[in-house]
Short mmCIF file of C-alpha atoms in Angstrom, two decimals:
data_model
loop_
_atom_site.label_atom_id
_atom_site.label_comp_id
_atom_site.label_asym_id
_atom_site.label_seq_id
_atom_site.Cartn_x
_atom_site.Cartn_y
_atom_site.Cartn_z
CA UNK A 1 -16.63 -14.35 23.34
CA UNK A 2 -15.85 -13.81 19.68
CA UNK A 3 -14.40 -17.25 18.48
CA UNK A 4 -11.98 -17.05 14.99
CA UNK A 5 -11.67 -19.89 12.56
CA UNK A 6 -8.92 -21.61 13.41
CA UNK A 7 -7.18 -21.26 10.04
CA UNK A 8 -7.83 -17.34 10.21
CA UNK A 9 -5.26 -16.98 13.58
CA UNK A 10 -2.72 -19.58 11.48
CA UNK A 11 -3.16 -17.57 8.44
CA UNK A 12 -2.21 -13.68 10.76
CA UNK A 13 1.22 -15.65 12.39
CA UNK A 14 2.28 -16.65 8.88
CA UNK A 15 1.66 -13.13 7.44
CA UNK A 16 2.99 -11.25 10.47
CA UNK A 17 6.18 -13.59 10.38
CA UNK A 18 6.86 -13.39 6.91
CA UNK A 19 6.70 -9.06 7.29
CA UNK A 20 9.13 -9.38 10.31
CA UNK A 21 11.37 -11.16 8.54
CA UNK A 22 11.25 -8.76 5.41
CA UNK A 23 11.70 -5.82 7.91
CA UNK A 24 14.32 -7.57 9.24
CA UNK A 25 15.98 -7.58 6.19
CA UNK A 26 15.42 -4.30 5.13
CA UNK A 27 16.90 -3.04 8.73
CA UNK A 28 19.94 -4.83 7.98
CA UNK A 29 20.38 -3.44 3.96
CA UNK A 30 19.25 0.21 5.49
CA UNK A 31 22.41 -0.29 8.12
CA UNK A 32 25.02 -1.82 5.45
CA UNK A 33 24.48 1.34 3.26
CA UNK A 34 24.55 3.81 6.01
CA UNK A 35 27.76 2.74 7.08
CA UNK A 36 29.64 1.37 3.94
CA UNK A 37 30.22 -1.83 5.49
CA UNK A 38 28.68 -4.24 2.47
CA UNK A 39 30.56 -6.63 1.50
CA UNK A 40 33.78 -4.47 1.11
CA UNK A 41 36.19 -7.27 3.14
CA UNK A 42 38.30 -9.26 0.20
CA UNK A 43 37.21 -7.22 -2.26
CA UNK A 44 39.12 -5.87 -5.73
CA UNK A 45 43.14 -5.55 -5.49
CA UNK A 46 45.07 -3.96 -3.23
CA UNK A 47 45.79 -0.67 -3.94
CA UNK A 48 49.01 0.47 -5.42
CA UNK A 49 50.31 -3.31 -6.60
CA UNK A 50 50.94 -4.10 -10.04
CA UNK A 51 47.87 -5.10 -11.30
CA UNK A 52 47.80 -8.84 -12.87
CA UNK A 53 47.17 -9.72 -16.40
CA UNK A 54 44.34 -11.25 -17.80
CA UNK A 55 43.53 -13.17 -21.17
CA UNK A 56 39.53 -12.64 -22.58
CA UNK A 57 37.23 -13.10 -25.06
CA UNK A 58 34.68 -10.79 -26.89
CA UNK A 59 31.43 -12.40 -26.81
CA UNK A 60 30.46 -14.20 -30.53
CA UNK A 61 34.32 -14.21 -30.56
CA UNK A 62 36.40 -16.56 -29.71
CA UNK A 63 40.06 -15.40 -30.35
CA UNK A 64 41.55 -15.17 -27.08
CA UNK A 65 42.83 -11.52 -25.94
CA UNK A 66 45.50 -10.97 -23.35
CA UNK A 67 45.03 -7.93 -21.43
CA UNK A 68 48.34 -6.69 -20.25
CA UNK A 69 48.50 -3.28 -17.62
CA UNK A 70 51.51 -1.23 -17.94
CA UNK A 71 51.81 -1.07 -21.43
CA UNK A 72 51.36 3.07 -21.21
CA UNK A 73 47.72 2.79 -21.29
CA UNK A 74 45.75 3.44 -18.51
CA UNK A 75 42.81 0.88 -17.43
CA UNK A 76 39.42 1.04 -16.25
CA UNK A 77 38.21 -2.63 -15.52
CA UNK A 78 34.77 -2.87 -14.39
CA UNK A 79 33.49 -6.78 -13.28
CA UNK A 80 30.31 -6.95 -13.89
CA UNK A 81 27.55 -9.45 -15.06
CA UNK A 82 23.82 -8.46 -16.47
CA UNK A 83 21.77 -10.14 -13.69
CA UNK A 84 23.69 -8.00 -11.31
CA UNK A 85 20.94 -4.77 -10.94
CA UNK A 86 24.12 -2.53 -9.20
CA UNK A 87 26.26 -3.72 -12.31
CA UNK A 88 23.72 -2.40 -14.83
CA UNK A 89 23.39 1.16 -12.85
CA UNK A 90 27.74 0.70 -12.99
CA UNK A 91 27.52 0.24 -16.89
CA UNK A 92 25.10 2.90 -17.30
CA UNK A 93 27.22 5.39 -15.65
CA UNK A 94 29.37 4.16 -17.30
CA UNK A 95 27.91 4.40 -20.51
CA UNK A 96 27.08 8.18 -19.63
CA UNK A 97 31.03 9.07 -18.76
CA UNK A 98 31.69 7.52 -22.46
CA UNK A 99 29.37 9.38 -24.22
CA UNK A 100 30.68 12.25 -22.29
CA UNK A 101 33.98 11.89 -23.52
CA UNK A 102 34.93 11.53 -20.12
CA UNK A 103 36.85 8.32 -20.67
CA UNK A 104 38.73 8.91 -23.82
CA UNK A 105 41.46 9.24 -22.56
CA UNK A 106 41.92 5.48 -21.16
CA UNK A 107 41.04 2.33 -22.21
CA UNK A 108 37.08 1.40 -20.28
CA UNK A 109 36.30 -2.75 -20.78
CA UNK A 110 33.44 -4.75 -18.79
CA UNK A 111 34.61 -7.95 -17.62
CA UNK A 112 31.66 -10.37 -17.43
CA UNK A 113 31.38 -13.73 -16.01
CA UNK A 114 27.84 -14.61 -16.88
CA UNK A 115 27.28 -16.22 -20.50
CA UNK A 116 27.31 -13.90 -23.10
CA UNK A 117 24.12 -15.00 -24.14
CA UNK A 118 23.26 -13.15 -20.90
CA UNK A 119 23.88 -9.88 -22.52
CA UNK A 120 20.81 -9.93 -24.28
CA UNK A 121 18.71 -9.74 -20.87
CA UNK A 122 19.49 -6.25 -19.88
CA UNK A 123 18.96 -3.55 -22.11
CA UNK A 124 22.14 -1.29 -20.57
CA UNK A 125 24.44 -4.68 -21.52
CA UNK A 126 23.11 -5.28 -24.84
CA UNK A 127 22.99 -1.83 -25.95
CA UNK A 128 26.99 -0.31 -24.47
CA UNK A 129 29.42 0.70 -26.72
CA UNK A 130 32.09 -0.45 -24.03
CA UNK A 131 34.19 -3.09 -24.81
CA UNK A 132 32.75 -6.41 -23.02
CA UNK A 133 35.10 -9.22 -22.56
CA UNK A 134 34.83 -12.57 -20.45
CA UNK A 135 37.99 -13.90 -18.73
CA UNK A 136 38.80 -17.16 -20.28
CA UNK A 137 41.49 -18.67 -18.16
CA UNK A 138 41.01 -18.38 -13.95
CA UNK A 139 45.16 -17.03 -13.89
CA UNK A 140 45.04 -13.83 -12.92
CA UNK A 141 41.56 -13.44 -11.95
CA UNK A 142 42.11 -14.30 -7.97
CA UNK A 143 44.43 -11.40 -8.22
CA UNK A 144 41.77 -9.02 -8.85
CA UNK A 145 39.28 -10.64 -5.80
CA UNK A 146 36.13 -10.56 -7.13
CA UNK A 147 34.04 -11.67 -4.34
CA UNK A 148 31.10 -9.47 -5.20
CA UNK A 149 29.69 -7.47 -8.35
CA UNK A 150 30.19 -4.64 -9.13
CA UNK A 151 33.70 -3.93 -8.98
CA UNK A 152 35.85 -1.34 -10.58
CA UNK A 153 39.43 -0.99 -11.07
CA UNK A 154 41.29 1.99 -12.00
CA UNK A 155 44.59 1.08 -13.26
CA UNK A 156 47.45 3.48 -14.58
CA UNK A 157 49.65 3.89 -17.36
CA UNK A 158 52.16 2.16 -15.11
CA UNK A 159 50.09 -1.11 -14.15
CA UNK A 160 49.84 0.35 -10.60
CA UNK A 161 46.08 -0.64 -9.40
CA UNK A 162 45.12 3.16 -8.17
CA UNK A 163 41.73 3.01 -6.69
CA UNK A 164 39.09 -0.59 -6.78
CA UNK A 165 35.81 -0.67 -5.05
CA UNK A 166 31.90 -1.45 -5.60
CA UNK A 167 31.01 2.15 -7.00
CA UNK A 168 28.07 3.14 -9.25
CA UNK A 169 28.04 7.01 -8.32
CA UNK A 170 28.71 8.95 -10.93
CA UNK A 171 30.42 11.25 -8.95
CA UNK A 172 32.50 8.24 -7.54
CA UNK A 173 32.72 6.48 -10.95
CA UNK A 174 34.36 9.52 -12.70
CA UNK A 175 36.69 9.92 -9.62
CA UNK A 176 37.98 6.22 -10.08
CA UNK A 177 38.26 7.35 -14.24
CA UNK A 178 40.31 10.40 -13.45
CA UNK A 179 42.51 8.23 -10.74
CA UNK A 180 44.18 6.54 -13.37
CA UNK A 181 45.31 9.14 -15.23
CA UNK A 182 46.31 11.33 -12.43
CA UNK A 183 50.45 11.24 -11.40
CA UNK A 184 50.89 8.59 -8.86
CA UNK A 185 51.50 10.86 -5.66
CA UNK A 186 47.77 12.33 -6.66
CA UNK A 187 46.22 9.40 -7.43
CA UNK A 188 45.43 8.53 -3.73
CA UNK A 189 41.95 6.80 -3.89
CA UNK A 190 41.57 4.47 -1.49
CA UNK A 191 39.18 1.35 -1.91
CA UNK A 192 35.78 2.92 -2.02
CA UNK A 193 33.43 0.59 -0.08
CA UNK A 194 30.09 1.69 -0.63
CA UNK A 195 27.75 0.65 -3.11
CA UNK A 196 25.03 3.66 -3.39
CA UNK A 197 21.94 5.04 -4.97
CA UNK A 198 22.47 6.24 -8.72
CA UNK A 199 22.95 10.06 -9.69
CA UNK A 200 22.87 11.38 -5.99
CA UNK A 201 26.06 13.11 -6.21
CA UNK A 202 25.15 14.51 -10.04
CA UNK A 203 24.70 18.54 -8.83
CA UNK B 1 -10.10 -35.77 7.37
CA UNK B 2 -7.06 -35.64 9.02
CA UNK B 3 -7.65 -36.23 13.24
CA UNK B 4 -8.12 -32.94 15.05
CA UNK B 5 -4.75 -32.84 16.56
CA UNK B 6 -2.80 -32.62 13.10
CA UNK B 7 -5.85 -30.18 12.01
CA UNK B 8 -3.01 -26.89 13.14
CA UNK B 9 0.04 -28.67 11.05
CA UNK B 10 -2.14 -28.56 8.23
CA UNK B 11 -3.23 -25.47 8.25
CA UNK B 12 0.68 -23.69 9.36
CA UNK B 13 1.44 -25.84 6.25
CA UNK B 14 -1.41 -24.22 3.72
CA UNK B 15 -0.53 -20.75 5.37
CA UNK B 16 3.12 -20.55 5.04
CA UNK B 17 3.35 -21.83 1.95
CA UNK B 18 1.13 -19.58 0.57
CA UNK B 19 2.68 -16.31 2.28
CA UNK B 20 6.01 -18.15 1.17
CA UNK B 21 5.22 -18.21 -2.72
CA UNK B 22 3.90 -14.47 -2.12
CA UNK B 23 6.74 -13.18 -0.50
CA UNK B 24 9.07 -15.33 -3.81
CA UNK B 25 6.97 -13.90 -6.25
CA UNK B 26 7.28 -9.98 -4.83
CA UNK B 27 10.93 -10.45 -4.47
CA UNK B 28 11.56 -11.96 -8.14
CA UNK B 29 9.66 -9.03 -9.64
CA UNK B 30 12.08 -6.66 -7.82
CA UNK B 31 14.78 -8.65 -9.95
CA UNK B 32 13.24 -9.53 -12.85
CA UNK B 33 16.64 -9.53 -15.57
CA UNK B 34 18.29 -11.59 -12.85
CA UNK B 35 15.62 -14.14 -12.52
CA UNK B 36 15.44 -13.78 -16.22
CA UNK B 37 18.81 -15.01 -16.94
CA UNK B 38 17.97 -18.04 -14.00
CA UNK B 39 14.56 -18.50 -16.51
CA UNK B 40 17.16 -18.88 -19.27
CA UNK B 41 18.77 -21.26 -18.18
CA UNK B 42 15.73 -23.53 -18.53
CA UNK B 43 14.77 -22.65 -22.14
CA UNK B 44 17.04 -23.88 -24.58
CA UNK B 45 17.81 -21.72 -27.05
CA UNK B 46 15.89 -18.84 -25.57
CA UNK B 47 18.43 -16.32 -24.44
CA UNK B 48 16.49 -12.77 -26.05
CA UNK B 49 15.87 -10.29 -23.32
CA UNK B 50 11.69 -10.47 -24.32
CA UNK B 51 11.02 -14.62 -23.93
CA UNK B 52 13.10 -14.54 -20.71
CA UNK B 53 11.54 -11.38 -18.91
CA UNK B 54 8.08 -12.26 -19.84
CA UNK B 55 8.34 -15.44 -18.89
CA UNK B 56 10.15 -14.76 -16.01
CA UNK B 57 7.43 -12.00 -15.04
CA UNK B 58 4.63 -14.15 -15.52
CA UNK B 59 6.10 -16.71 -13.04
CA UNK B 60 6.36 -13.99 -10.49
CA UNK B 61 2.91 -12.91 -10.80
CA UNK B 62 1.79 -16.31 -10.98
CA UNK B 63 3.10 -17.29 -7.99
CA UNK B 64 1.83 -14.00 -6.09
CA UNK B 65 -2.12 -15.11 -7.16
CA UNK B 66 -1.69 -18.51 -6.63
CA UNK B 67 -0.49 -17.73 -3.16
CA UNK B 68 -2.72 -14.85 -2.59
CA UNK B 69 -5.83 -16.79 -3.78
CA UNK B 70 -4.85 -20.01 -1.59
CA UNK B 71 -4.42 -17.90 1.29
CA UNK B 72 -7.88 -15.83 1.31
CA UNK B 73 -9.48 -18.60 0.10
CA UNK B 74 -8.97 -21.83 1.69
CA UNK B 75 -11.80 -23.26 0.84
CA UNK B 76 -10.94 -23.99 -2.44
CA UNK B 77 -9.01 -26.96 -2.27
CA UNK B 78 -8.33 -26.97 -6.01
CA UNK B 79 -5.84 -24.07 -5.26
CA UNK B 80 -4.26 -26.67 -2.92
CA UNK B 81 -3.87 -28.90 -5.94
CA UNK B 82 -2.43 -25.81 -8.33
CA UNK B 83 -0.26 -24.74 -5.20
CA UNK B 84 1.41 -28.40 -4.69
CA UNK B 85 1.96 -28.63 -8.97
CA UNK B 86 3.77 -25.33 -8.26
CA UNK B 87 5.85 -26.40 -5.61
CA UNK B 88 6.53 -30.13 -7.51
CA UNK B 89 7.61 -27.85 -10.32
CA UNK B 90 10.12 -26.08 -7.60
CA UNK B 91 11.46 -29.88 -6.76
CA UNK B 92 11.81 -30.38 -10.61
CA UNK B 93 13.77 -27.22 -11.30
CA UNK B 94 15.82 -27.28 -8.29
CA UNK B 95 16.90 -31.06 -9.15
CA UNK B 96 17.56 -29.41 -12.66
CA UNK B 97 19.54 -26.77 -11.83
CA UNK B 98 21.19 -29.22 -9.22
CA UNK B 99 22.18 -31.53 -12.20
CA UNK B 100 23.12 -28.82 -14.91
CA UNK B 101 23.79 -26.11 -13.30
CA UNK B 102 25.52 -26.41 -9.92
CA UNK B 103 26.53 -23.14 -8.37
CA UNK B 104 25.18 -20.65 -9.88
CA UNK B 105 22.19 -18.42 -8.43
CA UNK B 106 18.46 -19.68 -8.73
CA UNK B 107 17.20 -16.18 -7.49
CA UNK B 108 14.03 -18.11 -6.47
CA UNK B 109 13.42 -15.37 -3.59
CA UNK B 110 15.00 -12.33 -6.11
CA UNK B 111 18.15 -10.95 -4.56
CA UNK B 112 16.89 -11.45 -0.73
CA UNK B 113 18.41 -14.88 -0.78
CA UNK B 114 22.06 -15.82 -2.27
CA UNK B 115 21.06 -19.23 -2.34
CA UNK B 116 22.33 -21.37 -5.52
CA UNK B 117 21.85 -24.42 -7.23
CA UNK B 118 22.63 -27.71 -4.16
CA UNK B 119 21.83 -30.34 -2.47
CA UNK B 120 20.68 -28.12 0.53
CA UNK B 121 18.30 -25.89 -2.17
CA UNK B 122 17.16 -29.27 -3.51
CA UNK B 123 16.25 -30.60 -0.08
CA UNK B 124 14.21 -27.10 1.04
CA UNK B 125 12.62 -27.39 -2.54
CA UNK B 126 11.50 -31.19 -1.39
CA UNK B 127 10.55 -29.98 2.05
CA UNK B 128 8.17 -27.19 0.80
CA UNK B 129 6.40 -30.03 -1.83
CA UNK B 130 5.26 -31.73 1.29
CA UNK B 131 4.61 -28.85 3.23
CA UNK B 132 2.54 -28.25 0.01
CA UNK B 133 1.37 -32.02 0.04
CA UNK B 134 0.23 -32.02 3.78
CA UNK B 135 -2.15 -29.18 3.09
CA UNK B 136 -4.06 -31.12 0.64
CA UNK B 137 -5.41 -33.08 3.18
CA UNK B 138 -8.75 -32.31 4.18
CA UNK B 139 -9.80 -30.48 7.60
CA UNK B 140 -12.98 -29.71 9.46
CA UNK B 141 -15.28 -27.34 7.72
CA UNK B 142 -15.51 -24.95 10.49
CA UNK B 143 -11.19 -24.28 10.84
CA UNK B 144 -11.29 -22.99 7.50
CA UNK B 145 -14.88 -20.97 7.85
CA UNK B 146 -14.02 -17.78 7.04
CA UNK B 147 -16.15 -14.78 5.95
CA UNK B 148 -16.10 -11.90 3.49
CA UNK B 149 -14.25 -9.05 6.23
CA UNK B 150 -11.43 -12.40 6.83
CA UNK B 151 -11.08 -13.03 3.55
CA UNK B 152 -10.08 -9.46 2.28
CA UNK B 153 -7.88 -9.01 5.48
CA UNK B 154 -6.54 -12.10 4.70
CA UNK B 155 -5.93 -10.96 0.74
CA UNK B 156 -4.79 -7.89 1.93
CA UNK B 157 -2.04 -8.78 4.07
CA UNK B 158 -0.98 -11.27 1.09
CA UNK B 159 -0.44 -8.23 -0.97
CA UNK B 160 1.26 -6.36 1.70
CA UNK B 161 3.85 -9.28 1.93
CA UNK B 162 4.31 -8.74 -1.67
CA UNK B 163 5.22 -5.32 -1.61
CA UNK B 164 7.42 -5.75 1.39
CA UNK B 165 9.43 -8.41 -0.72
CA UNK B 166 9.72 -6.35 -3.09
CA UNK B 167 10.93 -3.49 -1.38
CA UNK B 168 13.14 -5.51 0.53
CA UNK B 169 14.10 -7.40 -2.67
CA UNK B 170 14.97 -4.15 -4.70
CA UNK B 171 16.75 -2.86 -1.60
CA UNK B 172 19.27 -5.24 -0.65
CA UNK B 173 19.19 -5.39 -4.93
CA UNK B 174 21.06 -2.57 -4.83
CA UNK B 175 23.59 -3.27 -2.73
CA UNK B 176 26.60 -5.55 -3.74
CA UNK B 177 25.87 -8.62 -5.01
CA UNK B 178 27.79 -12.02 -4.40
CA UNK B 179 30.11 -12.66 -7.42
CA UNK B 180 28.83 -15.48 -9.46
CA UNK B 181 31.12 -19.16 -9.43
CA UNK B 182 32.81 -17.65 -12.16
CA UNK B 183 34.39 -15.04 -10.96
CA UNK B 184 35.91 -17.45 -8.18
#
């Protein structure tokens, strides 16, 4: 009979735990993006309120900035922070729709909660023409529900809160951008729940 | 040398920790500028993108040798010494973060855990230190006897580990993340 060091048969359980557990998890993220169902409960504003105002800061600036919605401008708040890696494929989208021109015609700012010393760690954050701001005051802020990054908020000319969800598609991204500038009775994005791969919807 | 009943504690103990400091350093690599800005936390004054990541990256890789090397090779029991400074370094930074930074992510296993900076992470941190401690202890030659064909299996399935963290890591990554305590 062959006989195995005894450490060798500990050493095989560890290992072969550990990889069940990763599968596990990787099982469980492979089901929550097959069927939309991360993380979506609670999340952003309800859709079609008057969205809530909100005072900032630029970062290396600290005058305080109220934001206001409804003052015939629309909105496209996206709450994001740089050691979020969905909120850096959000602002690189993003950052593409910008250059685009695609969101000229309404006001884009990245609302961060992290530091803005943070900035500096991801290259998309540090190097975005996009307005960055970081709420300074908590009023207003449970309004907009931010129980998980990233979220985006289309908001109209109005104030009304037309579409909020985790979204980094572009496809999905420029839908939420053209929401807010659509009439109301068009503008009928629901929340979009799904947080998905990058570019799979660019044709 | 610890009594032949305890010899299987010690051992679980060396193993797991080992696969565990693999499996933490695959999954921070998926998530390096996250763990970079947990990094940054810890060096004053050092909040550029470079310091953070590289540091940040070379704790990663770090930990996958050091847990690679103790598992393949446990007949080193220096690497049981540089595996229990690494975990007493977990204790430090959890009590740390605990103290200074309460709340906010620590990222030590990348994005597969949401775990943040609390008494709870503090006490795990503790309980992997003697985990880390117990396998110091000394065993029978012949438990930890293994050969060349053992050894590579052994390294092998370390590595493994490590990609499947950071698969798993860079998978649930991209998925929606917890807001941070500020947002709240």
């Amino acid at each position: 009979m062959i006989r195995i060091p005894e450490y060798l048969a500990v050493a095989q359980w560890a290992l072969l735990g550990a990889l069940g557990v990763l599968v596990v998890i990787m099982f469980r993220q492979l089901g929550r993006l097959l069927t939309g169902a991360a993380k979506t409960a609670e999340l952003g504003p309800p859709v079609g309120g008057k969205a809530a105002a909100l005072t900032y800061a630029r970062p290396g600036d600290p005058a305080e900035r109220r934001l206001a919605p409804g003052e015939g401008q629309p909105l496209l708040l996206a709450f994001v922070d740089p050691t979020c890696p969905s909120c850096e494929d959000l602002v690189g989208v993003l950052g593409q729709l910008q250059a685009a021109g695609e969101l000229a015609s309404l006001r884009a700012l990245l609302l961060i909660s992290d530091p803005p010393s943070y900035l500096q760690i991801s290259d998309v954050f540090s190097s975005t023409g996009i307005e960055i701001g970081r709420p300074v005051r908590p009023a207003g802020l449970d309004y907009y529900r931010v129980s998980a990054t990233p979220l985006l908020v289309a908001i109209d000319d109005a104030g009304v809160v037309r579409a909020a969800g985790s979204v980094v598609r572009p496809a999905d991204v420029r839908a939420f951008a053209q929401s807010c500038l659509l009439p109301a009775p068009e503008a009928a994005l629901a929340v979009v729940p799904a947080v998905a791969g990058r570019g799979e919807d660019e044709q | 040398m610890v009594p032949v009943v305890l010899t299987p504690a010690v051992l679980a103990c060396k193993a797991v920790v080992a696969v565990l400091l693999v499996a933490a350093g695959g999954a921070k690599l998926a998530d390096l500028p996250g763990f970079a800005a947990s990094v940054s936390l810890f060096l004053p004054g050092t909040t550029a993108r470079r310091p953070a990541r590289t540091v940040a990256a070379g704790i990663a890789a770090g930990e996958i040798m050091a847990g690679a090397a103790s598992l393949s090779s446990p007949r080193a029991s220096w690497l049981n010494l540089v595996v229990l400074a690494i975990c007493c370094g977990f204790v430090a930074v959890s009590a740390a973060g605990y103290r200074w930074h309460r709340g906010r992510s620590c990222r030590c296993l990348g994005a597969l855990s949401r775990r943040r900076f609390n008494l709870a992470g503090l006490g795990r941190s503790v309980l992997i230190a003697l985990g880390a401690g117990l396998a110091t202890a000394p065993v029978a030659a012949a438990a930890i006897q293994l050969g060349p064909a053992d050894r590579i299996g052994l390294l092998a399935g370390a590595l493994l580990v490590a990609a499947a963290a950071f698969s798993a890591a860079a998978a649930v990554g991209r998925g929606a993340q917890d807001a941070q305590p500020g947002w709240a």
